GROMACS .gro file of N, CA and C in nm:
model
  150
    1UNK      N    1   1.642  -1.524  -0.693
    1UNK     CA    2   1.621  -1.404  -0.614
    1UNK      C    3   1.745  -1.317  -0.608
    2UNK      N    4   1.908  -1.365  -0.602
    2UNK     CA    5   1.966  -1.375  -0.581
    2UNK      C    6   2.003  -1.256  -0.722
    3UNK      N    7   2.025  -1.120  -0.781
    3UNK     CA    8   2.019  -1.021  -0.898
    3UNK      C    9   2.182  -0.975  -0.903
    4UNK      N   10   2.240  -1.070  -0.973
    4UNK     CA   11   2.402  -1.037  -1.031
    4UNK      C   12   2.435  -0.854  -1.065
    5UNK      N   13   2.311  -0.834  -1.095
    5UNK     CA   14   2.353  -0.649  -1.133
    5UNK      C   15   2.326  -0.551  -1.027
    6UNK      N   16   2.277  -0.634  -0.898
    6UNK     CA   17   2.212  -0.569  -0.794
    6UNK      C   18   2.352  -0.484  -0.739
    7UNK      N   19   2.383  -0.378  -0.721
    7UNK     CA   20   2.501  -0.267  -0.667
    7UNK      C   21   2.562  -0.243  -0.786
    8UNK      N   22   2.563  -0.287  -0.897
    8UNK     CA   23   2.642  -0.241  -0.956
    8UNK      C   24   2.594  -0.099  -1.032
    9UNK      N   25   2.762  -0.021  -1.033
    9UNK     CA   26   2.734   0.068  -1.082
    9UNK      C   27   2.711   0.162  -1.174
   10UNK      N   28   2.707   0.075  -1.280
   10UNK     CA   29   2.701   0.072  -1.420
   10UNK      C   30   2.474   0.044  -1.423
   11UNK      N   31   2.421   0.014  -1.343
   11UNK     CA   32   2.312  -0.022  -1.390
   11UNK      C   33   2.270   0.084  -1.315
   12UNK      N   34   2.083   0.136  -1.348
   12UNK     CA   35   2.025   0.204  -1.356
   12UNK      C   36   1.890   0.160  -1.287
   13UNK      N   37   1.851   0.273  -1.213
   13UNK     CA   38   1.680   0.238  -1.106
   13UNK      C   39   1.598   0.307  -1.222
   14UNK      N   40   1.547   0.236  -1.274
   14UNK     CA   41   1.448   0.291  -1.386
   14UNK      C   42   1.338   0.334  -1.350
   15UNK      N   43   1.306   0.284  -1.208
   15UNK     CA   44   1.143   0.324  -1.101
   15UNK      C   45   1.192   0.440  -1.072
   16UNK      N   46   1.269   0.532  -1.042
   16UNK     CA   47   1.329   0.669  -1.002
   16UNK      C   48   1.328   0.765  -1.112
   17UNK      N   49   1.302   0.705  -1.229
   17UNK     CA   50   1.344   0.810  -1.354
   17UNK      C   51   1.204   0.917  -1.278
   18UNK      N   52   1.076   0.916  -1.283
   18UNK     CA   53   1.004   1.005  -1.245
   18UNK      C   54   1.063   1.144  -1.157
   19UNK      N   55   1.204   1.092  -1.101
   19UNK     CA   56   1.252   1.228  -0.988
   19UNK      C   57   1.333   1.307  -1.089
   20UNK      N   58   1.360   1.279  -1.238
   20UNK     CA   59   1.478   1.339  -1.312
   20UNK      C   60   1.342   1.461  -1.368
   21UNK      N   61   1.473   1.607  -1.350
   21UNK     CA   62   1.361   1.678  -1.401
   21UNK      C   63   1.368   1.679  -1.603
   22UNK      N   64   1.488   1.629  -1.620
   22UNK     CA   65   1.448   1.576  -1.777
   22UNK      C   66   1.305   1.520  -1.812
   23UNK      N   67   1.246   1.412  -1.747
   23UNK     CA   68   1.140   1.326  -1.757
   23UNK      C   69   1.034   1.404  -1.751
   24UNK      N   70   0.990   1.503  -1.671
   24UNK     CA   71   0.876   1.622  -1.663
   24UNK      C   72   0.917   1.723  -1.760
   25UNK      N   73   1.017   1.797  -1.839
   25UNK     CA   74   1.050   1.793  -1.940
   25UNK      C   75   0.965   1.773  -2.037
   26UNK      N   76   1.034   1.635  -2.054
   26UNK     CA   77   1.010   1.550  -2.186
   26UNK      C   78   0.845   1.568  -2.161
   27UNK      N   79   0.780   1.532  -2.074
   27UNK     CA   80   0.631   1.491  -2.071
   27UNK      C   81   0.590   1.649  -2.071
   28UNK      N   82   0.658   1.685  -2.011
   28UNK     CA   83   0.522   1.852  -2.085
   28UNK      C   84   0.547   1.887  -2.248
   29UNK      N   85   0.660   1.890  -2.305
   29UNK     CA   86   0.657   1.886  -2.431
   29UNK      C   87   0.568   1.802  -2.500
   30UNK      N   88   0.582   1.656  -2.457
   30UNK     CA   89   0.512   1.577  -2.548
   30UNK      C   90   0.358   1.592  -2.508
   31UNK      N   91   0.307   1.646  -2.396
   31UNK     CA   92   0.167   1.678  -2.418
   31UNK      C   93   0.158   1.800  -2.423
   32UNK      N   94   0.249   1.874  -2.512
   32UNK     CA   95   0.202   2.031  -2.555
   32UNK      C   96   0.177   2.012  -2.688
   33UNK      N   97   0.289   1.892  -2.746
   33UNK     CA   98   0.304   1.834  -2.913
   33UNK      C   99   0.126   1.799  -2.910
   34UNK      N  100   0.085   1.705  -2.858
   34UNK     CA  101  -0.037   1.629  -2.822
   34UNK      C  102  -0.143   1.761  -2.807
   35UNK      N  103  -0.150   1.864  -2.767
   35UNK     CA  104  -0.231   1.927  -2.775
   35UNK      C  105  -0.271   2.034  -2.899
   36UNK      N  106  -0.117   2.073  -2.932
   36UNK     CA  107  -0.088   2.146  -3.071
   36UNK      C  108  -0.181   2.117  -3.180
   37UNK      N  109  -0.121   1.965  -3.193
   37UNK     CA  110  -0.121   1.863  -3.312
   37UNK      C  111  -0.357   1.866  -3.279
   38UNK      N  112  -0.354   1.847  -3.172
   38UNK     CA  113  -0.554   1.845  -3.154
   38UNK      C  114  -0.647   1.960  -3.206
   39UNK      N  115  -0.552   2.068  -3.134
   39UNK     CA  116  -0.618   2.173  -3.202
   39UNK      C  117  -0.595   2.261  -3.364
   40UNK      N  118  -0.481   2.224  -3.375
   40UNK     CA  119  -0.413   2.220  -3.554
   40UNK      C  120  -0.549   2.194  -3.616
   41UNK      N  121  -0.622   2.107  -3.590
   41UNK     CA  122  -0.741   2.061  -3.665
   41UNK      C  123  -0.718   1.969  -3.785
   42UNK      N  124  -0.587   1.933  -3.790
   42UNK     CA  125  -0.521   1.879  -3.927
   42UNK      C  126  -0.588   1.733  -3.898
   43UNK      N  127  -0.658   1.653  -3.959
   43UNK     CA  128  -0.672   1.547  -3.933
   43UNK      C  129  -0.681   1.466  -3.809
   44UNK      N  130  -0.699   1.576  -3.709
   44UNK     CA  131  -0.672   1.516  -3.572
   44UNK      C  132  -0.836   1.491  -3.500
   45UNK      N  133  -0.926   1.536  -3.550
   45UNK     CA  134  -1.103   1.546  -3.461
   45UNK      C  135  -1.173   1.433  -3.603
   46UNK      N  136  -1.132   1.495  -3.739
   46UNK     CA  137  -1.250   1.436  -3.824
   46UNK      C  138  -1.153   1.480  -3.979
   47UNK      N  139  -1.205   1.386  -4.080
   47UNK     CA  140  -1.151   1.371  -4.199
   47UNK      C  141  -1.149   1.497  -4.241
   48UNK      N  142  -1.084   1.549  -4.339
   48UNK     CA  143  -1.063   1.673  -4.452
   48UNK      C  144  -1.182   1.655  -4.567
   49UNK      N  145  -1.257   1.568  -4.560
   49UNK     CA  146  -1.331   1.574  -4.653
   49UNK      C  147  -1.474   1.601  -4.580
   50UNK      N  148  -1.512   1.605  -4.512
   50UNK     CA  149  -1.611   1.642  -4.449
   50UNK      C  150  -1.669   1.781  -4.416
   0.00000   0.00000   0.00000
């Protein structure tokens, strides 16, 4: 129970990343990439040969 890295300040609350506004950021890009890439039509709904 007893967590050797617990205060230290070299380690990181990884449950908090959600408050960094990097992280909302990153996630609207990557579901703008994600939406781009859907409607591109490139291989993303149904084959090229169809």
């Amino acid at each position: 129970m007893n967590n050797p890295h617990h205060g230290s300040p070299k380690t990181r609350d990884w449950r908090r990343i959600h408050h960094s506004p990097l992280f909302w950021i990153g996630l609207a890009l990557c579901l703008a990439a994600i939406a781009i890439y859907l409607a591109s039509e490139d291989l993303s709904w149904r084959p090229s040969g169809l």
